[in-house]
CSV table of C-alpha atoms in Angstrom, one decimal:
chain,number,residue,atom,x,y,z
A,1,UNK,CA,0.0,0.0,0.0
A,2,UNK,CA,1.4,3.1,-0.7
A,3,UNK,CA,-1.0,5.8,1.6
A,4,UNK,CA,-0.3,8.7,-1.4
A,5,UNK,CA,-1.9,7.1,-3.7
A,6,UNK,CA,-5.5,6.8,-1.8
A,7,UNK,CA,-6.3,10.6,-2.2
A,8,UNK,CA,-9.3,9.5,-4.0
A,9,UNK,CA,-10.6,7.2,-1.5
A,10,UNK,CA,-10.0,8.6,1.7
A,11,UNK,CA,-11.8,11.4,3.2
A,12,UNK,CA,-10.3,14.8,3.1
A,13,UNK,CA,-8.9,15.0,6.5
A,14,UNK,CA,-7.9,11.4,6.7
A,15,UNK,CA,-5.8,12.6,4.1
A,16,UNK,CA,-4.4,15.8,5.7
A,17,UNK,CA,-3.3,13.6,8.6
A,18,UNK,CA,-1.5,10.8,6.8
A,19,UNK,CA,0.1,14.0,4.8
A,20,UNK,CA,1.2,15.5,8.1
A,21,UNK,CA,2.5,11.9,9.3
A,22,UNK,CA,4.2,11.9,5.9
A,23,UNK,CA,2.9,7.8,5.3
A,24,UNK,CA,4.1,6.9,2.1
A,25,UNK,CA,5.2,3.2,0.6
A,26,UNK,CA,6.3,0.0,1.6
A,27,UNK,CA,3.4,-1.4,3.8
A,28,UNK,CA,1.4,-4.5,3.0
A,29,UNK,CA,-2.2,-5.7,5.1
A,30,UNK,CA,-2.9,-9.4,4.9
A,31,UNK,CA,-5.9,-11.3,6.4
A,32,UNK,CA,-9.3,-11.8,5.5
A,33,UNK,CA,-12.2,-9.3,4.8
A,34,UNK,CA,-15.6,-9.8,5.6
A,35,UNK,CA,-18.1,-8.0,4.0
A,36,UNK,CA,-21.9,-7.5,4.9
A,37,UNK,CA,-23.2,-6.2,1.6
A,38,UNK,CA,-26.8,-5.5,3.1
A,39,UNK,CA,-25.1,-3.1,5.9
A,40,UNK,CA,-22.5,-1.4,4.0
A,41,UNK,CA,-20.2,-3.0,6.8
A,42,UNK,CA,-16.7,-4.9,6.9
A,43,UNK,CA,-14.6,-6.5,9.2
A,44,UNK,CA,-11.2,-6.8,8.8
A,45,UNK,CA,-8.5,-9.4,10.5
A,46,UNK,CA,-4.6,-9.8,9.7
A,47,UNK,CA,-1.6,-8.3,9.5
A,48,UNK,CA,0.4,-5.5,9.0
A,49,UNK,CA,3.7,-5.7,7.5
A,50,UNK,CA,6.3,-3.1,6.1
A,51,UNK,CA,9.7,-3.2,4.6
A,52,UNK,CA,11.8,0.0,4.2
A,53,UNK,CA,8.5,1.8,5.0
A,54,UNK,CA,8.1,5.6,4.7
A,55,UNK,CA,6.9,7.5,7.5
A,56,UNK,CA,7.5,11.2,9.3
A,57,UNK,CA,9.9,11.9,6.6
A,58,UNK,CA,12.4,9.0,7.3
A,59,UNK,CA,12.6,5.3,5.7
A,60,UNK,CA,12.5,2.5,8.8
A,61,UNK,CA,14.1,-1.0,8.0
A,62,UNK,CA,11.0,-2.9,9.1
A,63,UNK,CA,7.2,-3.3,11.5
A,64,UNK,CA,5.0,-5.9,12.4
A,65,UNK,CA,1.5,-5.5,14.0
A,66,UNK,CA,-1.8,-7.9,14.2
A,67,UNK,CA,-4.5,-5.5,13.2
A,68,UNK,CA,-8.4,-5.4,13.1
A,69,UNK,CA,-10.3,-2.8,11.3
A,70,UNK,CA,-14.0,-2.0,11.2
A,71,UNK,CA,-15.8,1.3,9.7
A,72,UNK,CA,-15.5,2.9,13.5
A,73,UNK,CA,-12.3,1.7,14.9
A,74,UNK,CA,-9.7,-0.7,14.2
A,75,UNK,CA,-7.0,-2.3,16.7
A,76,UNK,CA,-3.0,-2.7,16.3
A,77,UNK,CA,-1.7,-5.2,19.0
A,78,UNK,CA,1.8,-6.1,19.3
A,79,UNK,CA,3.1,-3.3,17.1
A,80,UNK,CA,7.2,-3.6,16.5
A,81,UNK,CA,8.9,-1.1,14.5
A,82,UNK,CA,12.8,-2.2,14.0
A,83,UNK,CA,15.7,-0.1,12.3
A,84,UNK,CA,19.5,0.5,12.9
A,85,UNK,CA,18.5,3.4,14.9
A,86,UNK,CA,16.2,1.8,17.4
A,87,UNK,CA,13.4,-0.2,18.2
A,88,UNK,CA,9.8,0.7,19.0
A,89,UNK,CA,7.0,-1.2,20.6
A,90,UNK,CA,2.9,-0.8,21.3
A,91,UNK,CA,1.2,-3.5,23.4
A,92,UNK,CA,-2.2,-2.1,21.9
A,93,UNK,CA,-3.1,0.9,20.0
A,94,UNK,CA,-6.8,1.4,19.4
A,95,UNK,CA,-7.9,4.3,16.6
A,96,UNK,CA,-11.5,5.4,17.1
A,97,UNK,CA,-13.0,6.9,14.0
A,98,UNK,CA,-14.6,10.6,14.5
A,99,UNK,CA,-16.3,12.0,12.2
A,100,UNK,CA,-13.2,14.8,11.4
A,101,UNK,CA,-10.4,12.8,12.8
A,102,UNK,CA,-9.2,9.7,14.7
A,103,UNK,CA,-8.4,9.2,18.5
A,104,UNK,CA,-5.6,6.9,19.2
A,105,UNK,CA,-5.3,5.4,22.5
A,106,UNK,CA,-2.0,3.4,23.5
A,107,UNK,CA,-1.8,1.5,26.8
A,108,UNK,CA,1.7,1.1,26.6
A,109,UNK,CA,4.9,2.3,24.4
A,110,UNK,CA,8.4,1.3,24.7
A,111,UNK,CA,11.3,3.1,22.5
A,112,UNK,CA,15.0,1.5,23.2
A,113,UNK,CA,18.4,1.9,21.8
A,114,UNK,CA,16.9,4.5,20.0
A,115,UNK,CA,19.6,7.1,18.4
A,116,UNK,CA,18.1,9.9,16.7
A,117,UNK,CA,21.2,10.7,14.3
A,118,UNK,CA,21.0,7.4,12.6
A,119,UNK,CA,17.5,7.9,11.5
A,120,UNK,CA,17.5,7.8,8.0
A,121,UNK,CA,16.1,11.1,6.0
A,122,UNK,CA,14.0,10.7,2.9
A,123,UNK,CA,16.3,12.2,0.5
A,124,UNK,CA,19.2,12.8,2.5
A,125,UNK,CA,22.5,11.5,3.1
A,126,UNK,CA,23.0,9.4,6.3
A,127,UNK,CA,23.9,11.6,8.7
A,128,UNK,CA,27.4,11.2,11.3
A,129,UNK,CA,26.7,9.0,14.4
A,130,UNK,CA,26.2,11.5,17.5
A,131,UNK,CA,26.3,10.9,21.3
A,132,UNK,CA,23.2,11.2,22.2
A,133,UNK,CA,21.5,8.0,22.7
A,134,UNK,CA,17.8,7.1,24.2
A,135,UNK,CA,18.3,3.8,26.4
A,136,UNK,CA,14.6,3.5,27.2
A,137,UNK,CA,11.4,6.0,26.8
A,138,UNK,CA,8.2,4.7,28.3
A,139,UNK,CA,4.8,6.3,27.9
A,140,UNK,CA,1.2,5.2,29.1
A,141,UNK,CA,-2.2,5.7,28.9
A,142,UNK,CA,-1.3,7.8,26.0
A,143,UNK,CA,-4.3,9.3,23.9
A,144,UNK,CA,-3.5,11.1,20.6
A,145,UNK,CA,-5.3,12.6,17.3
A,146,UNK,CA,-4.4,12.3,13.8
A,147,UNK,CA,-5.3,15.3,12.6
A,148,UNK,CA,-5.5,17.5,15.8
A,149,UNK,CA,-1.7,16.5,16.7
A,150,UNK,CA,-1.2,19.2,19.6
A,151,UNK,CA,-3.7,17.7,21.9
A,152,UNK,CA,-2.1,14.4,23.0
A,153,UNK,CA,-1.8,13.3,26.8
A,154,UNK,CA,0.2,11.0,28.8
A,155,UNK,CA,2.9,10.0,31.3
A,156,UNK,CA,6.1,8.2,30.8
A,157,UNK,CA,9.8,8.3,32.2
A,158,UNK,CA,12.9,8.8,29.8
A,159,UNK,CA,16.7,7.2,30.2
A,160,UNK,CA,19.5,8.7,28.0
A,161,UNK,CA,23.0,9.3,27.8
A,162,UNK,CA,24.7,12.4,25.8
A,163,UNK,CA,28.5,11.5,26.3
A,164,UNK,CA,30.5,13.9,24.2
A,165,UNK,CA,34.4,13.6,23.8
A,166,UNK,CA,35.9,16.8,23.4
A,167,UNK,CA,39.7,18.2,23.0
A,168,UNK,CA,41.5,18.2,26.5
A,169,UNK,CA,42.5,21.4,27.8
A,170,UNK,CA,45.0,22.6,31.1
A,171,UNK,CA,41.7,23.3,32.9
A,172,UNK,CA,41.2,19.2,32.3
A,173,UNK,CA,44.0,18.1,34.8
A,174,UNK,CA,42.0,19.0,37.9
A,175,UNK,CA,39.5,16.3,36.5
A,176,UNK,CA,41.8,14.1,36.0
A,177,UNK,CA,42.6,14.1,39.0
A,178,UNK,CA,39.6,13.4,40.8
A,179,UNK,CA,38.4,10.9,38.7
A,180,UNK,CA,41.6,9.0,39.5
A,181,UNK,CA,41.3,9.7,43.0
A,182,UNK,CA,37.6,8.8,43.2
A,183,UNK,CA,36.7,7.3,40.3
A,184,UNK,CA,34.4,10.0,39.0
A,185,UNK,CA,34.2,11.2,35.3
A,186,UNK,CA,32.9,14.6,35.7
A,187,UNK,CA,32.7,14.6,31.8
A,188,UNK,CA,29.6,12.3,32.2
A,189,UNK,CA,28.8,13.6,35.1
């Protein structure tokens, strides 16, 4: 599925929100679809798949997600985005269909290892490999829209480390010395 290429079918904001989110290429739904012709109804059950997906402007190396979709709502459990520069996962992530946009719940979301330098721009050149590095971000009870993307709630705790080497200076040997006296590296500290 490539998500530019539904302007025709989608409604008008659906379409403003997938442009904002930048969704482009490389996903693929399998399952089965079961229609009610007499209610103008569906049901749909499978899987989401994506390789070198587009998405927010950068290409990911691969996700994974059951899915189930109906006209009002559809369902994304065990959600797994992978690429060199991290790894995402949502236990559940439930999309509510408004009439002029879509409220996403997520119980839980886990980011690890997750190094924003080495995410890879559409139309870019990969960038250099910086310091900074996100060991673990967890949010909960998060509740977002698609369209309306300032109004978002939740809580969550963040871990990361920004170690930078720099040049050493004289105003380095006091450090020095400490650290070999107590074992501190006020560098990281």
């Amino acid at each position: 599925v490539d998500f530019s290429r539904l302007k025709n079918i989608l409604p008008k904001w659906a379409m403003e929100g997938l442009s904002y989110y930048d969704v482009g290429p490389g996903y693929e739904l399998r399952g089965r679809l079961m229609l009610r012709l007499s209610e103008a109804d569906f049901l749909f059950n499978g899987v989401l798949s994506a390789k070198q997906f587009t998405l927010i402007g950068c290409q990911f190396k691969t996700l994974l997600a059951k899915v189930a979709i109906s006209p009002k709502q559809s369902t994304y459990s065990d959600l797994k985005i992978s690429d060199s520069s991290g790894i995402l996962k949502i236990d559940q992530l439930q999309c509510r269909h408004c009439p002029q946009d879509v409220e996403m719940q997520i119980s839980q979301l886990l980011l690890e290892e997750f190094r924003p330098s080495l995410l890879k721009r559409i139309g870019q050149p990969a960038g250099d490999i910086q310091p900074f590095l996100i060991r673990k971000l967890i949010a909960k009870d998060l509740k977002l829209f698609l369209v309306n993307v300032t109004a978002c709630t939740g809580v969550g705790s963040l871990q990361f480390i920004n170690s930078f080497n720099r040049g050493h200076s004289v105003f380095d040997i006091p450090a020095d010395i400490l650290g070999r006296i107590f074992g501190l590296d006020l560098q990281l500290l």
